[in-house]
XYZ file of C-alpha atoms in Angstrom:
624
model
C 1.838 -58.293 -49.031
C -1.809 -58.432 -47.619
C -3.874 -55.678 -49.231
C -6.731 -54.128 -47.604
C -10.717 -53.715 -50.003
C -13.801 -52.488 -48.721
C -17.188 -53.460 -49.952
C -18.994 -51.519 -52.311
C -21.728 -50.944 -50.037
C -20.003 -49.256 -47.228
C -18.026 -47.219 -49.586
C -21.348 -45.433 -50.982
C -22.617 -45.221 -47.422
C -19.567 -43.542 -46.224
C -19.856 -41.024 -49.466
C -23.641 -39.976 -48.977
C -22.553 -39.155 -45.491
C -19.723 -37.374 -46.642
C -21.562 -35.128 -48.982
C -24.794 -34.826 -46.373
C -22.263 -32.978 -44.182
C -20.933 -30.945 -47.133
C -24.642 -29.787 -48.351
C -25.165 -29.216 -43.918
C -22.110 -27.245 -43.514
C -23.072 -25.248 -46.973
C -26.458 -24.064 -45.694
C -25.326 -23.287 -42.076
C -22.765 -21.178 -44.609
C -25.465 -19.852 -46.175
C -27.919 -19.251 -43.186
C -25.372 -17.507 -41.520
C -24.187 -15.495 -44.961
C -27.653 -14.461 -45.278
C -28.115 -13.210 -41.290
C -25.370 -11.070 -42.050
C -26.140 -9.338 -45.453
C -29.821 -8.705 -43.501
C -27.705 -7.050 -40.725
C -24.983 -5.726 -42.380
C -26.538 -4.916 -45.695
C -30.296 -4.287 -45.638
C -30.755 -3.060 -41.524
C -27.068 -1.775 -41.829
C -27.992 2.012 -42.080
C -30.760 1.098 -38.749
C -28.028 -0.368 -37.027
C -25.333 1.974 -37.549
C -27.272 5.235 -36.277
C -28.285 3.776 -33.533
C -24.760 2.968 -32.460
C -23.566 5.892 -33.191
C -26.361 8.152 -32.054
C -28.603 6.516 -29.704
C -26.826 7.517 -26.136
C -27.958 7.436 -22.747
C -28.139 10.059 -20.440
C -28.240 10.118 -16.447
C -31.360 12.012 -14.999
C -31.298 12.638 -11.242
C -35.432 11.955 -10.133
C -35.799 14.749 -7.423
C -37.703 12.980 -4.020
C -40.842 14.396 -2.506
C -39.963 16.692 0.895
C -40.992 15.439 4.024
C -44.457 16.688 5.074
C -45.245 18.730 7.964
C -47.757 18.641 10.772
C -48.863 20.133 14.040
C -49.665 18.826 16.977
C -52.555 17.645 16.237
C -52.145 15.984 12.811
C -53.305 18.429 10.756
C -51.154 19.453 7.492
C -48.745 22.566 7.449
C -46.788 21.503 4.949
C -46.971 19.165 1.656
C -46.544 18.941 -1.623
C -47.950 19.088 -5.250
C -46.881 17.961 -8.538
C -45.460 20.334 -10.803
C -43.409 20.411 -13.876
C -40.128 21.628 -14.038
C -37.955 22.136 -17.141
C -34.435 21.025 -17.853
C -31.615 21.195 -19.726
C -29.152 18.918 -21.208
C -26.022 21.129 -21.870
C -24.313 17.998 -23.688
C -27.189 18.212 -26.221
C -27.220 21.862 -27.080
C -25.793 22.745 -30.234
C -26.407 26.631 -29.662
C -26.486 27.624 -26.033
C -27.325 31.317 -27.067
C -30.196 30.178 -29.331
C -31.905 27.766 -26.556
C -31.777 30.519 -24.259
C -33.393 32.666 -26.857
C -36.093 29.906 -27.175
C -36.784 29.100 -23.585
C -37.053 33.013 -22.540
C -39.372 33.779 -25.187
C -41.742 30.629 -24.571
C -41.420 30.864 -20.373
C -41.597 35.159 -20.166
C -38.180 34.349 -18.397
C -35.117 37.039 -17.964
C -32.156 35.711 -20.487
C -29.649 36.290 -18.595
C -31.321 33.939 -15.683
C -31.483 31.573 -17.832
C -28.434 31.957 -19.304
C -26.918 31.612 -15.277
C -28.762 28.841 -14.794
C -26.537 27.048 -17.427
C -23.236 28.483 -16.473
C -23.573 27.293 -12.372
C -20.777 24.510 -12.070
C -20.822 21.437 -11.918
C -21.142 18.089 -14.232
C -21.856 18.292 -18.096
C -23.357 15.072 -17.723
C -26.345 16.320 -15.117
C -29.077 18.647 -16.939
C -29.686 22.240 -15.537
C -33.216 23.109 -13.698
C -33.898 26.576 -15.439
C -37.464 27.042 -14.194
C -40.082 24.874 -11.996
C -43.975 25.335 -10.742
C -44.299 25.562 -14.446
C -48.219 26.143 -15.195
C -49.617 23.451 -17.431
C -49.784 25.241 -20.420
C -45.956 26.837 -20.065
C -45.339 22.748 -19.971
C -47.229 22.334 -22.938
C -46.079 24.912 -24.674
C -42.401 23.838 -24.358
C -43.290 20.045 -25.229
C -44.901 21.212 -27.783
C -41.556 23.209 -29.268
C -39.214 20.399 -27.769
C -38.114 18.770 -31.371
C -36.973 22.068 -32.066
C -34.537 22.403 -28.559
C -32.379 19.758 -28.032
C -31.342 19.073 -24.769
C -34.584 20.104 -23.320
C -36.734 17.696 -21.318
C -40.070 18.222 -18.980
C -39.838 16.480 -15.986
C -42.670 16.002 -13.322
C -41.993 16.561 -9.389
C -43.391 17.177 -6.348
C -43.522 20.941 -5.149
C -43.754 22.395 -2.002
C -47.322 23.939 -0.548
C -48.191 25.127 2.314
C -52.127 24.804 2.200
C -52.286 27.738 4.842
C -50.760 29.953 3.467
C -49.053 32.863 5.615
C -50.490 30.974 8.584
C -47.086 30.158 10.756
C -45.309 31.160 7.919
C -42.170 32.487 10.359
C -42.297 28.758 12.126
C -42.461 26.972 8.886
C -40.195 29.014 6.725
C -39.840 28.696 2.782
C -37.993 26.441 0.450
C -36.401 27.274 -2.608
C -33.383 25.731 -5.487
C -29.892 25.963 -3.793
C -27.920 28.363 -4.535
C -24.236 28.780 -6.196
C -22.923 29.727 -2.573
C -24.583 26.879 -1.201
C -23.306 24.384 -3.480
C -19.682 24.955 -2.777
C -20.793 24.145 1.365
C -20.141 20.988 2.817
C -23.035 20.565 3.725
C -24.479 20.042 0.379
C -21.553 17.922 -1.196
C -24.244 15.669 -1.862
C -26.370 18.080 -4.042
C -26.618 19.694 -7.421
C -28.067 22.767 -9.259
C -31.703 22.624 -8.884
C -31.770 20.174 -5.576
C -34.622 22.334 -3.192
C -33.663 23.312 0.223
C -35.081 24.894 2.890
C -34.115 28.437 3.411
C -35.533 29.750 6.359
C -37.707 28.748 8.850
C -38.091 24.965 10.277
C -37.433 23.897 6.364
C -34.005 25.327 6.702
C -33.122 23.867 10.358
C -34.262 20.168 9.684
C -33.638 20.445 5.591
C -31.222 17.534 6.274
C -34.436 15.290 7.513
C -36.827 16.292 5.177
C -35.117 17.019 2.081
C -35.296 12.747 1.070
C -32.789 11.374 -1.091
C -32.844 11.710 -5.350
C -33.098 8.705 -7.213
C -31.906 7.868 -10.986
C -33.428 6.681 -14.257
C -31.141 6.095 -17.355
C -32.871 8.104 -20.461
C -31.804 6.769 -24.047
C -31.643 9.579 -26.737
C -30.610 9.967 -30.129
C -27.943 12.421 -31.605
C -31.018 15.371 -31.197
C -31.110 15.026 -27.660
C -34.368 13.871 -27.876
C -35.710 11.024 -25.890
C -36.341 7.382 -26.814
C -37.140 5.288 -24.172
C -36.078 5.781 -20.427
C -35.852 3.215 -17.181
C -35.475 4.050 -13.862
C -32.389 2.739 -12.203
C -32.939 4.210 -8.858
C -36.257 5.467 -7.086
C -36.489 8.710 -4.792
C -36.649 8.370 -1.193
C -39.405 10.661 0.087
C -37.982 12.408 3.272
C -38.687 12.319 6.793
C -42.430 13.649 8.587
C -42.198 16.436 10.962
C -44.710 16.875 13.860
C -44.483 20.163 15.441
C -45.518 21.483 18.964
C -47.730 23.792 17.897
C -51.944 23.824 17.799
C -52.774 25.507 14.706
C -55.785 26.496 16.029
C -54.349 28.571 18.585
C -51.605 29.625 16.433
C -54.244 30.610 13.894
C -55.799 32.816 16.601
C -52.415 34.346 18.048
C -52.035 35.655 14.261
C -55.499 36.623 13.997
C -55.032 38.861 17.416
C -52.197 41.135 16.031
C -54.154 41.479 13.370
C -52.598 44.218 10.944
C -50.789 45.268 14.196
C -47.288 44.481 14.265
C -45.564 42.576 17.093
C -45.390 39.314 18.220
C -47.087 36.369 20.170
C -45.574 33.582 21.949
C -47.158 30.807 24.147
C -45.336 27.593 26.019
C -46.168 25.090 27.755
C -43.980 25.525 31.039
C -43.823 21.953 31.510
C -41.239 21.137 29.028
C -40.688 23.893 26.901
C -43.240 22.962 23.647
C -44.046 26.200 21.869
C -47.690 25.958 21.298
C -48.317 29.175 19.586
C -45.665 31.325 17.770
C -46.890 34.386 15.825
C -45.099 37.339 14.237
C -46.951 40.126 11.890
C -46.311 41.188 9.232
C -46.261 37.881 7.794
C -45.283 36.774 4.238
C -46.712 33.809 2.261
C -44.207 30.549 1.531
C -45.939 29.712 -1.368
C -44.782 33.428 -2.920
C -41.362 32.838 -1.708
C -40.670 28.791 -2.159
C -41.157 30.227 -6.584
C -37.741 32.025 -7.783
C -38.545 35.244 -7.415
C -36.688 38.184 -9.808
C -34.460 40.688 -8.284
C -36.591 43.249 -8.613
C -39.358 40.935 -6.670
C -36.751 40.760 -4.175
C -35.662 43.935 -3.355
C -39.550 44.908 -2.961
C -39.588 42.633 -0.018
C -36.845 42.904 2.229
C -37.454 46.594 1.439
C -40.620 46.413 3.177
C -40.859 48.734 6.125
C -42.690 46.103 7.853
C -40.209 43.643 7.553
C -42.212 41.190 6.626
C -39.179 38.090 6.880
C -38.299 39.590 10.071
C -39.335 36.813 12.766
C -40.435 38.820 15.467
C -40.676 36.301 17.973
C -37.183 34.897 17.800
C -35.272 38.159 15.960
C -36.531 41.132 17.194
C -35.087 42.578 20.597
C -37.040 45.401 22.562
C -36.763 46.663 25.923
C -38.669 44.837 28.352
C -39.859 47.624 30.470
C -40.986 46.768 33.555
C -42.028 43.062 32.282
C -38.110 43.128 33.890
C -39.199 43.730 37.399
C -40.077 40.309 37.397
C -36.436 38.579 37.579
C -35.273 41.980 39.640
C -38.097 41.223 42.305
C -36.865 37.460 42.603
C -33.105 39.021 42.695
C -33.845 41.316 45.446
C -35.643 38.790 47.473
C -32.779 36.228 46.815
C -29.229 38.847 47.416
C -31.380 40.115 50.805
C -31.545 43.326 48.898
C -35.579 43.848 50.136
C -37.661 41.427 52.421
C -40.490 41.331 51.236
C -42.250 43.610 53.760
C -39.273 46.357 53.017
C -41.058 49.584 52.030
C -40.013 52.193 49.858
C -41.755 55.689 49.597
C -42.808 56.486 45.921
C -43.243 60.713 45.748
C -43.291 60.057 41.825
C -39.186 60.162 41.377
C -36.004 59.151 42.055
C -33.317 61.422 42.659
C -30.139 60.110 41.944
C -27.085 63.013 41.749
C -28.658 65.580 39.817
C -31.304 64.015 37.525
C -34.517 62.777 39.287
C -35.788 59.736 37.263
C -39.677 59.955 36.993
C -42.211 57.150 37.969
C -44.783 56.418 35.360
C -47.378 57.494 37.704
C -46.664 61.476 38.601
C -48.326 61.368 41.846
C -46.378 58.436 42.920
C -47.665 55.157 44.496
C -47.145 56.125 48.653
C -45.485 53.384 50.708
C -45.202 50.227 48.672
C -43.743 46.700 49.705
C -42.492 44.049 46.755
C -45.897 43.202 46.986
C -47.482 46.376 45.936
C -44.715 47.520 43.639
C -45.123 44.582 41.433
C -48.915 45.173 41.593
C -48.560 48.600 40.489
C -45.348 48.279 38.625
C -43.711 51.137 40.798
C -40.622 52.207 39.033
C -40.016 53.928 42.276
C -39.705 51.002 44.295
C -37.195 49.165 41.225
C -34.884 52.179 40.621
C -34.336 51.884 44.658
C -33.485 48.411 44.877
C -31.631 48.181 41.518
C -28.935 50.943 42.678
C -28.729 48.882 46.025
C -28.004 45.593 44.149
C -25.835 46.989 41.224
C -25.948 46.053 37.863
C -23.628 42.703 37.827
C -26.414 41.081 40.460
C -29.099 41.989 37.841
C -27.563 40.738 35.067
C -26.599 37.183 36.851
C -29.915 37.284 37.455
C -31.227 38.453 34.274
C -28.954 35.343 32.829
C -30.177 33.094 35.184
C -33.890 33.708 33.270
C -32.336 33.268 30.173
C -32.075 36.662 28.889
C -28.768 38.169 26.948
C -28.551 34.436 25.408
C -30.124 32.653 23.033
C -33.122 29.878 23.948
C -31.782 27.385 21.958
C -34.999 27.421 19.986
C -34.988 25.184 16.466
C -34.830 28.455 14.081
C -31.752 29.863 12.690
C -30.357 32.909 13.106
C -32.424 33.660 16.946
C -31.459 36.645 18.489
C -29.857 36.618 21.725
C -30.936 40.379 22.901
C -28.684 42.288 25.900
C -28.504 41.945 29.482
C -25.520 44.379 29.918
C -22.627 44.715 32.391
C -19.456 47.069 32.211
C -17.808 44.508 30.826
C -19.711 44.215 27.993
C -20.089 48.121 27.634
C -16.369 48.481 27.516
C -15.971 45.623 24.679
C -18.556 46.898 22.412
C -18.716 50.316 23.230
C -15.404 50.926 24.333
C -16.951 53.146 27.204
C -17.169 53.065 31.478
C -20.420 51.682 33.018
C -22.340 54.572 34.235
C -24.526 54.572 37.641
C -27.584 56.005 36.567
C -27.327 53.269 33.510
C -28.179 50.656 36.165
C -31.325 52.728 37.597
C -32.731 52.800 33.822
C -31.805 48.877 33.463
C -33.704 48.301 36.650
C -36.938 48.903 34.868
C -35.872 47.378 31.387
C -34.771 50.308 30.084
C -31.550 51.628 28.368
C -29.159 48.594 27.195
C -31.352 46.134 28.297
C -33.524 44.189 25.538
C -35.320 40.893 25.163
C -37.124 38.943 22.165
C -40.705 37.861 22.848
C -39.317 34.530 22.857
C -37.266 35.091 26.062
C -39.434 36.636 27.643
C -42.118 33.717 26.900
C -39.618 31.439 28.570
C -38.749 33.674 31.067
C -42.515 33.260 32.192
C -42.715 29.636 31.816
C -40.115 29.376 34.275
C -41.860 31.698 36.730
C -45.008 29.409 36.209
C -42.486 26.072 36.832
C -41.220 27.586 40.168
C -37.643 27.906 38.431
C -37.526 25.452 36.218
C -36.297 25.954 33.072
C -37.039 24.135 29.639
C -35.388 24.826 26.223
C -37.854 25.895 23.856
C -38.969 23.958 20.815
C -41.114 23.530 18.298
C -40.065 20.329 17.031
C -41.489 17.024 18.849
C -41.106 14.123 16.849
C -39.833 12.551 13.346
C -41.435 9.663 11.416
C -39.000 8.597 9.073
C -40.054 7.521 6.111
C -38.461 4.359 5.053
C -39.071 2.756 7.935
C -42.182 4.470 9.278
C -40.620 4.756 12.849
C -41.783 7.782 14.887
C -38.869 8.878 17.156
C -40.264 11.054 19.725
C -37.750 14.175 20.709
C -37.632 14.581 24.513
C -37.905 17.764 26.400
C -34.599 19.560 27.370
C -33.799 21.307 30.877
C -31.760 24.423 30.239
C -31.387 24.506 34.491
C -32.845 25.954 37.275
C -32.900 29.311 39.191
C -31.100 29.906 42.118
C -34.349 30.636 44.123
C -36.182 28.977 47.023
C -39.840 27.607 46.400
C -41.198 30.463 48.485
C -39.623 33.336 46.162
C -41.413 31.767 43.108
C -45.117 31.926 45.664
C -44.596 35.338 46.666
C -43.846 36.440 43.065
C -46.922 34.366 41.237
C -48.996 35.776 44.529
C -48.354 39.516 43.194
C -48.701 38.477 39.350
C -51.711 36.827 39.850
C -52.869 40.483 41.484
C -51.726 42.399 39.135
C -54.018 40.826 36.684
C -57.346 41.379 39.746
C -56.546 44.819 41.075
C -53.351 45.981 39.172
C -52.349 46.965 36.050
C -53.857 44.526 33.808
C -57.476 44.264 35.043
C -58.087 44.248 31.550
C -56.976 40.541 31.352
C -59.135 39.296 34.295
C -61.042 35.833 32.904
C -63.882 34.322 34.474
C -62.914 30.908 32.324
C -59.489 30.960 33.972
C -56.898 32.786 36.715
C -54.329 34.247 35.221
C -51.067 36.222 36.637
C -48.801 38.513 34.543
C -46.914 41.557 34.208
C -47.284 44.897 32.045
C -44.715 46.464 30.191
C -44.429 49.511 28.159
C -41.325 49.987 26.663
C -40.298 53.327 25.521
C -39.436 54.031 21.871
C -37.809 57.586 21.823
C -36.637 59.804 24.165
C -39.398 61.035 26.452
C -41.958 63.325 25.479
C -45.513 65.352 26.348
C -48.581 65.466 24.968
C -51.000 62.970 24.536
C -50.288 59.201 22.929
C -52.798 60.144 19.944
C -50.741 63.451 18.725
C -47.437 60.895 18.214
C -46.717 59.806 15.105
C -46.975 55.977 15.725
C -43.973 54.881 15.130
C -42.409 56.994 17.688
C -45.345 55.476 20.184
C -44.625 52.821 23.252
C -44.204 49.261 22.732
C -47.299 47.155 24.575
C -45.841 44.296 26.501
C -48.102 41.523 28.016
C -46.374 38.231 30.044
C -48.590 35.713 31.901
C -49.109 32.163 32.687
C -52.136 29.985 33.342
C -54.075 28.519 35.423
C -52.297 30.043 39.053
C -52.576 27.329 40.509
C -51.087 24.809 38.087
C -49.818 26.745 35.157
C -50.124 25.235 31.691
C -49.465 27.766 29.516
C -47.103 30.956 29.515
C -48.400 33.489 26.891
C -46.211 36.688 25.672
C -47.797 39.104 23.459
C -46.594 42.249 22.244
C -47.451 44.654 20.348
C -45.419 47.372 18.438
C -45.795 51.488 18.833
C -49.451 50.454 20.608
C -48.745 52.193 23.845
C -49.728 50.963 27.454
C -49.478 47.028 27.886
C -52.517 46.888 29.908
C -54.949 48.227 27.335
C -52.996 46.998 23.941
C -51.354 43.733 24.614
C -53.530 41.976 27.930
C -56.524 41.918 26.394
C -54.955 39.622 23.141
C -53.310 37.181 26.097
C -56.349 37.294 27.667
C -58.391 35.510 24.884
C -55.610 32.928 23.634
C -55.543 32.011 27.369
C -59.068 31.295 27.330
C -58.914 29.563 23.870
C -56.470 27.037 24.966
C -58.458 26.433 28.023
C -61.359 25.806 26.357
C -59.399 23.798 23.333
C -57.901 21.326 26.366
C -60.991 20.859 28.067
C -62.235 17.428 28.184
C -65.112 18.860 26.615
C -64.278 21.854 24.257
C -66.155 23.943 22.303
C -66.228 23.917 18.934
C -63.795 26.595 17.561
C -63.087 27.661 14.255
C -61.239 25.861 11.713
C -58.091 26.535 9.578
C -59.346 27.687 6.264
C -57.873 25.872 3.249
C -56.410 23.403 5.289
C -56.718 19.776 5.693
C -56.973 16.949 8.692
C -54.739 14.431 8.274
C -55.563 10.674 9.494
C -54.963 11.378 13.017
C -51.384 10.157 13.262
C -50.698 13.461 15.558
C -50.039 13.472 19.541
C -52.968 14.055 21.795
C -52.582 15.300 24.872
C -53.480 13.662 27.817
């Protein structure tokens, strides 16, 4: 049997070894022993609260609304930083107490603040309950935030509108969506406290401007209070808006109506860009973009004046005989008159039994198209309207673009009346009367217009027939990509009427304006051709204009265009209760005439600026 022996020096080699790896696996034992009482033992009590209090919480970053300019590059529209105050419902302990706290320290309504919590929507997303907080209102809550869970200050970008009610109608306010508008498809992609536009250009491009929210994940601890925060996602500003419109000259057109109230509109007849859109009274954006109470509220769209009331786009007046414009081109067009035809003004009209009165008692004598429009003979109009009949007028009428809406970027435009016994029969349920075609041929009875129509109605006079849809938006820079996509000009059509038509008619404007009835808006800077109006309020009356109460006084209407010869600008001014449109309203479209004249000259002179506001760095259009 062969046996097997090992010398006694490898066998004590082979032993230290062994017990080197013994003693090595007994400290990594050890090491690892002692990691773990440190963990589990002494930091154990660290360790555990923060996994079971330390949690983190999702905070929407609100982006920074697209900015807004005119024409020209200078600032409408921008925004400020602000703080804003939230509230993580997940983190209140005692809703009613919070709300205690936060009305006391803010001076805010409980029960606002107490609906500010309640509107739907995720547990997980805190509540905006009040923003444009003032510095020390921010303080004041930081100060007391150990003692609110589930409060946090947050600081975004507010809107401002540096000029304050200047275009306020055009620009519109913003202000935190509503309940109503949260359940909208719309805004599926929104949440309590998102700002929207909500009237105005803000409201009709909101979708451009309002930018997209980003994310940052906020670590707290079982107080609600914050530890440490990182942002996940960052806020994409939203897109640029340039506008149409020269602040100067709408700065002016607001400065003209004064504490008046009415309306301004000018165009450029060329493709439609409203230059100039004013409406008095006005109301400031900056009041209106802050969350106003009820009572606040009520005071406002209680005003008499109507201060949210665009005038421009929303309000709908009789023309008066600013309508004998659209029923000369009709009666030259249907044959109706040539335009040598004469009809004898005595100072009335009889028709059946009721003689309908001219404005001037005396009447105007023999008068051709030429003369009538001159000197606005209602004779003359009243003759050839109960030739043509009303359905000819209105076709017409709609061919102009009145009874319809322009199209114009601003919600809720009115679209006024250009009747016909059809329409008479569906909304009033009554038979077309003749002698409601005789007061319809001088803009009277059904018949009524915004200032806005009529301002396009003029523009296509001045463009021989040519119509363009009116705008105020022409171009968006979008922000992430810092593209500028320019909007192009859009033909509404043309009117069925031969080049000549459109000469005779600006021939007669243009002398209305030298010898007619608005002498008073003869430039030397510039020719100019238009059209009075006075539309009548109430029923008619006697006495003089001074012993009527004023609200029971004429509207003043004013339409012309500019230069005669190669019109650039329609202008449409008018002016509530102020009587006859050739003293009230041609003067004021007189001087914006001139102003934007003088602004487009090669070599202008200097005009006044735009108090408070501020020239950008000349990213706007310039005209050529």
């Amino acid at each position: 049997m062969l046996s097997t022996s090992y010398p006694e020096t490898e066998f004590g080699d082979l032993h230290r070894r062994l017990f080197a790896l013994r003693v090595g696996l007994l400290l990594v034992v050890g090491l690892l022993g002692l990691r773990l009482w440190h963990l589990q033992i002494l930091e154990g009590p660290y360790y555990r609260d923060l996994s079971e209090n330390n949690r983190t919480r999702q905070v929407l970053l609100e982006p920074a609304r697209g900015l807004i300019y005119d024409r020209n590059g200078l600032l409408l529209a921008n925004n400020v930083s602000s703080f804003s105050v939230y509230v993580m419902l997940e983190d209140v302990k005692d809703r009613e107490v919070l709300i205690q706290q936060l009305s006391e320290l803010l001076g805010l309504d409980p029960a606002l603040v107490r609906k500010k919590m309640a509107i739907k929507g995720s547990k997980l997303l805190p509540r905006k309950i009040k923003d444009r907080m003032t510095l020390r209102d921010a303080t004041l809550v930081e100060s007391r935030r150990l003692d609110m869970p589930g409060v946090m200050i947050q600081v975004e970008s507010q809107r401002n509108y540096p000029g304050g009610l200047i275009a306020s109608h055009i620009l519109g306010y913003v202000g935190e969506i509503s309940a109503d508008q949260l359940e909208k498809p719309e805004f599926d992609d929104l949440h309590q406290g998102s700002i929207v536009g909500q009237y105005g250009i803000e409201k009709s491009y909101d979708r451009h401007m309002r930018g997209t929210a980003g994310q940052k994940n906020v670590e707290v601890d079982a107080l609600g209070h914050e530890k440490k925060s990182s942002v996940v996602d960052k806020p994409q500003a939203g897109n640029d808006l340039y506008l149409t419109i020269d602040a100067r000259l709408q700065k002016l057109a607001e400065d003209l109506l004064g504490e008046e109230q009415g309306a301004i509109v000018a165009l450029d007849p060329n493709n439609g860009d409203i230059l100039a859109m004013a409406s008095r009274p006005a109301f400031d954006p900056n009041v209106l973009s802050r969350e106003l109470t009820s009572k606040q509220w009520v005071e406002i769209v209680q005003d008499e004046g109507r201060p949210l009331n665009n005038r421009a786009s929303q309000g709908q007046y009789p023309p008066g005989s600013t309508f004998k414009i659209p029923m000369a081109v009709a009666a030259l067009e249907t044959k109706t008159m040539s335009p040598s035809s004469t009809v004898h003004c005595t100072g009335g009209y009889q028709f059946g039994r009721r003689l309908y009165r001219d404005w001037k008692a005396g009447g105007h004598g023999y008068v051709d198209l030429h003369e009538a429009l001159v000197h606005s003979c209602d004779v003359y109009f009243y003759s050839i309207g109960q030739r043509m009949g009303i359905d000819v007028m209105a076709e017409f009428g709609k061919d102009f673009g009145l009874g319809r809406p322009t199209g114009v970027e601003l919600p809720s435009e009115r679209s006024g009346i250009m009747p016909t016994p059809a329409w008479k029969q569906k909304v009033k349920r009554e038979s077309w009367l003749p002698g409601e075609t005789i007061s319809a041929a001088i803009g009277q009875g059904f018949v009524t217009v915004t200032p806005l129509q009529m301002a396009s109605m003029m523009a296509t006079v001045a463009n021989d027939g040519v119509n363009y849809r009116p705008r105020l938006v022409r171009a968006v820079m979008d922000r992430a990509t810092g593209n500028l996509q320019e909007l192009p000009a859009v033909p509404r059509g043309k009117v069925n009427a031969k080049p000549e038509t459109f000469r005779i008619i600006k021939s007669a404007l243009a002398d209305v304006v030298t010898k007619g009835t608005a002498t008073r808006a003869k430039s030397s800077v510039v020719t100019i051709g238009g059209k009075t109006g006075t539309a009548q309020v109430a029923a008619l009356r006697t006495g003089p204009e001074e012993s009527i109460p004023k609200k029971f006084r004429d509207h003043a209407w004013f339409v012309a265009f500019a230069p005669v010869e190669s019109p650039k600008i329609a202008v449409v001014v008018l002016a509530e209760h102020m009587g006859h449109g050739g003293a009230a309203a041609a003067p004021l479209a007189k001087e914006l005439i001139e102003a934007y004249m003088n602004l487009t000259a090669p070599t202008p002179v200097a005009t006044s600026g735009l108090s408070g506001m501020i020239l950008d760095d000349g990213r706007g259009f310039k005209d050529s």
